[in-house]
Short mmCIF file of C-alpha atoms in Angstrom, two decimals:
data_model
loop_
_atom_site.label_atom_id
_atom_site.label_comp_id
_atom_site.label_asym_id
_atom_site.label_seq_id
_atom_site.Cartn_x
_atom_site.Cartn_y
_atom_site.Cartn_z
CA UNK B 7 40.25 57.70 166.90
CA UNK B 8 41.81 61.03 165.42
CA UNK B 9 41.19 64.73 167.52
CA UNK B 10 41.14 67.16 165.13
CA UNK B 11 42.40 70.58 166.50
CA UNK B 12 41.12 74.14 164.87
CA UNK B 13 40.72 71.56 161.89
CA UNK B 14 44.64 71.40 160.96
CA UNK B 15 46.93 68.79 163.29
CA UNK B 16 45.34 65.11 163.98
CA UNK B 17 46.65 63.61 166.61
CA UNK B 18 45.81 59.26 167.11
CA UNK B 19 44.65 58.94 170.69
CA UNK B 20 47.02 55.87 171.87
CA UNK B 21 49.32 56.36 174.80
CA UNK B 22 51.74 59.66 175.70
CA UNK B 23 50.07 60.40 172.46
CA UNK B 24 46.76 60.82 173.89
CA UNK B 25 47.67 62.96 176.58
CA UNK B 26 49.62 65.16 174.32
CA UNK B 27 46.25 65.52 172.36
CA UNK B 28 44.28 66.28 175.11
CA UNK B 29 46.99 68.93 176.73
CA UNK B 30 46.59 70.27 172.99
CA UNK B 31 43.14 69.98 173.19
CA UNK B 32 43.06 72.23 176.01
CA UNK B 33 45.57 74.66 174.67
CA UNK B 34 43.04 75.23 171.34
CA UNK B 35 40.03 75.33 173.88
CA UNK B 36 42.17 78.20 175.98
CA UNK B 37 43.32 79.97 172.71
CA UNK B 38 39.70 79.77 171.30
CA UNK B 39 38.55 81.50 174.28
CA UNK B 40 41.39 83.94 173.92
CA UNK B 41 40.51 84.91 170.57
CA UNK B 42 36.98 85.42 171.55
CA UNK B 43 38.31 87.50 174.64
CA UNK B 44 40.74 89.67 172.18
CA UNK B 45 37.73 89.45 169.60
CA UNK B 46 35.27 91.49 172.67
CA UNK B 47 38.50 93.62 172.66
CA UNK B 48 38.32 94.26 168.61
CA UNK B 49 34.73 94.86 169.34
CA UNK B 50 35.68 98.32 172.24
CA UNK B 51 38.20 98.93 170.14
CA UNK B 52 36.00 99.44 166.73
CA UNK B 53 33.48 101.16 168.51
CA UNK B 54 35.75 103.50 169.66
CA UNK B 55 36.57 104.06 165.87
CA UNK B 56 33.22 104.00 165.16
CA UNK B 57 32.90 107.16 167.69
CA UNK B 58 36.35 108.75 165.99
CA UNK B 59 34.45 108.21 162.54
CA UNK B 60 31.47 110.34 163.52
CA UNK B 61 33.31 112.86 165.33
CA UNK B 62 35.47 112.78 161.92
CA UNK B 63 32.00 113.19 160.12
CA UNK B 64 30.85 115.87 162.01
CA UNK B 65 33.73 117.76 161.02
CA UNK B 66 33.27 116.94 156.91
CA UNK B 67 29.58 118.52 157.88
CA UNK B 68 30.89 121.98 158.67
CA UNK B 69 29.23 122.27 161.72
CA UNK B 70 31.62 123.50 164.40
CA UNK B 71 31.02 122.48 168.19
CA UNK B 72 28.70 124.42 170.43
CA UNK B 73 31.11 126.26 172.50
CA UNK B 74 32.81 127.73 169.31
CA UNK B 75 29.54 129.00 168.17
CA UNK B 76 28.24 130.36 171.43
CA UNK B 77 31.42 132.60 171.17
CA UNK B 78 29.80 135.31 168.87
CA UNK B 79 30.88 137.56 165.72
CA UNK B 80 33.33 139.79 167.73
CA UNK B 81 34.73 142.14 169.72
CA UNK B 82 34.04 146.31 169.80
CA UNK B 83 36.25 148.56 171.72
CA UNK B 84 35.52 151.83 171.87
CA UNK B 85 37.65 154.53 174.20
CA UNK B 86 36.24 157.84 174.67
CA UNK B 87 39.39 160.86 174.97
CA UNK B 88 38.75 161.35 178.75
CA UNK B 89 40.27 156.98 178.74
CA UNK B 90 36.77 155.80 179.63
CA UNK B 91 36.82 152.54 177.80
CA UNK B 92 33.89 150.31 176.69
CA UNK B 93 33.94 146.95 175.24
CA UNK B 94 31.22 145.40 173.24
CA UNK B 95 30.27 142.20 172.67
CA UNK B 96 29.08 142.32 169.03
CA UNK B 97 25.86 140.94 168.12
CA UNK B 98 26.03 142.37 164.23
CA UNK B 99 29.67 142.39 163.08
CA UNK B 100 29.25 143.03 158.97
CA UNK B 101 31.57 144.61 156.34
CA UNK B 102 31.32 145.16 152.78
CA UNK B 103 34.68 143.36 152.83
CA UNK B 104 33.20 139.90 155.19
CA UNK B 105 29.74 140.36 153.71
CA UNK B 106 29.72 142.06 149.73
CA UNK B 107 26.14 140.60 148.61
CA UNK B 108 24.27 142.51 152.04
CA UNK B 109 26.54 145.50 151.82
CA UNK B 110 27.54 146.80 148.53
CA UNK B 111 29.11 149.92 149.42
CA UNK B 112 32.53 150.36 149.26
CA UNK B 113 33.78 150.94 152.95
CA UNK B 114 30.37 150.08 154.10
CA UNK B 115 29.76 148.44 157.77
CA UNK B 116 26.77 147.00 159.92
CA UNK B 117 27.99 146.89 163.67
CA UNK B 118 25.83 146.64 166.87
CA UNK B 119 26.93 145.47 170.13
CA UNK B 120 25.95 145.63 174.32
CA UNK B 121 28.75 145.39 176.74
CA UNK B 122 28.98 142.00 178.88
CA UNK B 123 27.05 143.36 182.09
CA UNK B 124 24.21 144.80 179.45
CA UNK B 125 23.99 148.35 180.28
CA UNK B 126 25.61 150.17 177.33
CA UNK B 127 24.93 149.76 173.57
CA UNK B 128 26.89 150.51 170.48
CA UNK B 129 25.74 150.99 166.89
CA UNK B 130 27.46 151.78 164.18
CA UNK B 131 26.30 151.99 160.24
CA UNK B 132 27.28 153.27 157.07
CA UNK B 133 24.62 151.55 154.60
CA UNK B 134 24.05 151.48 150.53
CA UNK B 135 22.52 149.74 148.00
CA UNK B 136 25.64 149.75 145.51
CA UNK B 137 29.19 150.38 145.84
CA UNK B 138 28.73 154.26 144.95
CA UNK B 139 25.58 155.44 146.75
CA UNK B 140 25.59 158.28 148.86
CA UNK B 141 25.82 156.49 152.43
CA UNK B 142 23.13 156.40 155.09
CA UNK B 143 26.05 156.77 158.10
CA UNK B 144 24.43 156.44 161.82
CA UNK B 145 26.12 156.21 165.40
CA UNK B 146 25.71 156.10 168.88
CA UNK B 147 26.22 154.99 172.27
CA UNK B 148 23.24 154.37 174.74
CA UNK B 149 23.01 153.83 178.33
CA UNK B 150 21.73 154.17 181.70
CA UNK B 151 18.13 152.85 180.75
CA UNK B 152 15.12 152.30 182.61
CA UNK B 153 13.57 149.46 184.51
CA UNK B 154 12.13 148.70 180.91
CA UNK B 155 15.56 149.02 179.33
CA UNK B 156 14.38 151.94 177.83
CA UNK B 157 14.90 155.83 177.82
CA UNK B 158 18.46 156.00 177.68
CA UNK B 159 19.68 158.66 179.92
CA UNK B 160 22.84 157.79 178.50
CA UNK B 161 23.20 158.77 174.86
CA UNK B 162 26.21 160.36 172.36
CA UNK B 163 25.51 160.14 168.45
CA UNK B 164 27.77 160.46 166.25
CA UNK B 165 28.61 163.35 164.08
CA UNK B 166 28.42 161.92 160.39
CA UNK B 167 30.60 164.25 159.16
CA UNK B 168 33.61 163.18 161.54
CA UNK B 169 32.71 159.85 161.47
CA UNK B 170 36.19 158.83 160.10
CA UNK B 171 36.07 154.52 159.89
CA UNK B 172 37.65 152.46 157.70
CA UNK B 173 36.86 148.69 157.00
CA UNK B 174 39.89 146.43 156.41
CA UNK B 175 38.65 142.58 155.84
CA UNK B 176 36.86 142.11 159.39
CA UNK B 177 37.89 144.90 161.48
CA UNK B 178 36.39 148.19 161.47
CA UNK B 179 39.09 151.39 163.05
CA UNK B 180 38.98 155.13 163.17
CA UNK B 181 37.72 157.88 165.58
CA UNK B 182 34.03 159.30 165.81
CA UNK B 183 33.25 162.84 166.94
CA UNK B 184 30.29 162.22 169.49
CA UNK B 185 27.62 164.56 170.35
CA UNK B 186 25.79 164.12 173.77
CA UNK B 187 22.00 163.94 173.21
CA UNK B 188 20.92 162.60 176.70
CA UNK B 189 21.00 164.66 180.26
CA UNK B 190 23.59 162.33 181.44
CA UNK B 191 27.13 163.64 179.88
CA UNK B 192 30.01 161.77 181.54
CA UNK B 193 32.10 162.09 179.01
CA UNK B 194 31.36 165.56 178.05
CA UNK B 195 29.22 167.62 175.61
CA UNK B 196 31.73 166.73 172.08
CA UNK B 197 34.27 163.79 173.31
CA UNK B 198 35.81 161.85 170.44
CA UNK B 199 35.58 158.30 170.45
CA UNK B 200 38.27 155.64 168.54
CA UNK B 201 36.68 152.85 167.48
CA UNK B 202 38.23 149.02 167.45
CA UNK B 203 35.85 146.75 166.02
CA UNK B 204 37.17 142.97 164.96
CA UNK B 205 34.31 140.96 163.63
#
């Protein structure tokens, strides 16, 4: 009688012989249950690249992870001359530089924002339908609301005439002449404002 080990080595079964097989025997038996043991180990190991490979797809999709997203279109700053400052957390951030198809005119912009604790909005706007219109140009800060978060008591507009902003790629700089509309004036009747918008 011949044992045939993983099919290659025949050993006869007569003697020292025999036990050699069967000490061989056992050594395929151990290394067959090794390979299965390293085979569960392939099997972790390709799942984990199966998990790299979707994370790896997920990026080819464009989508970005939900914490990037949640962290909005940017930042406003604006400081008023008396070194009150406020700072926005955009929720429009547009330029006729980020965004040519929805705003056509040249140096044209689309900001609005509402500081973190939600008391104070910004907007700013200087809108056209082609890059030479005559601008529609609006501004103004709003606060101190209502129970309703209405009927600001809080509220400067901006003078369109000395609304001096540029627009450079994302970011939106300059000063604004304000001109309190509401009863409450804390920064005075004409303060000037300089805007720092990065979208």
């Amino acid at each position: 009688m011949e044992i045939t080990c993983a099919g290659h080595v025949r050993f006869p079964t007569r003697g020292l012989a025999a036990i050699a097989a069967l000490l061989l025997l056992t050594a395929c038996s151990g290394s067959t249950e090794s390979a299965e043991a390293s085979g569960a180990a392939d099997d972790s190991s390709s799942t984990a690249e199966d998990s790299g490979s979707s994370e790896t797809a997920t990026e080819e999709t464009g989508q970005e992870p939900a914490e990037a997203a949640a962290g909005g279109p940017g930042t406003g700053v604006i400081t008023m001359d008396d070194g009150t400052v406020y700072t926005f957390e955009m929720t429009t951030c547009d330029t006729s530089e980020t965004v040519p198809d929805e705003i056509p005119l040249t140096n044209g912009y689309d900001l609005a924002g509402t500081t973190a604790d939600g008391t104070t909005d910004l907007t700013l706007a200087r809108l056209g339908f082609s890059p030479d219109e005559v601008a529609v140009t609006v501004g103004s800060i709003e606060g101190d609301y209502d129970e309703n978060r209405q009927n600001a008591e809080l509220l400067y507009a901006a003078n369109v005439e000395e609304l001096d902003l540029t627009v450079s790629g994302g970011s939106v700089t300059g000063t604004a002449t304000m001109r309190a509309v509401g009863p409450n004036r804390p920064h005075g009747d004409q303060p000037t404002a300089t805007v720092d918008v990065s979208c």
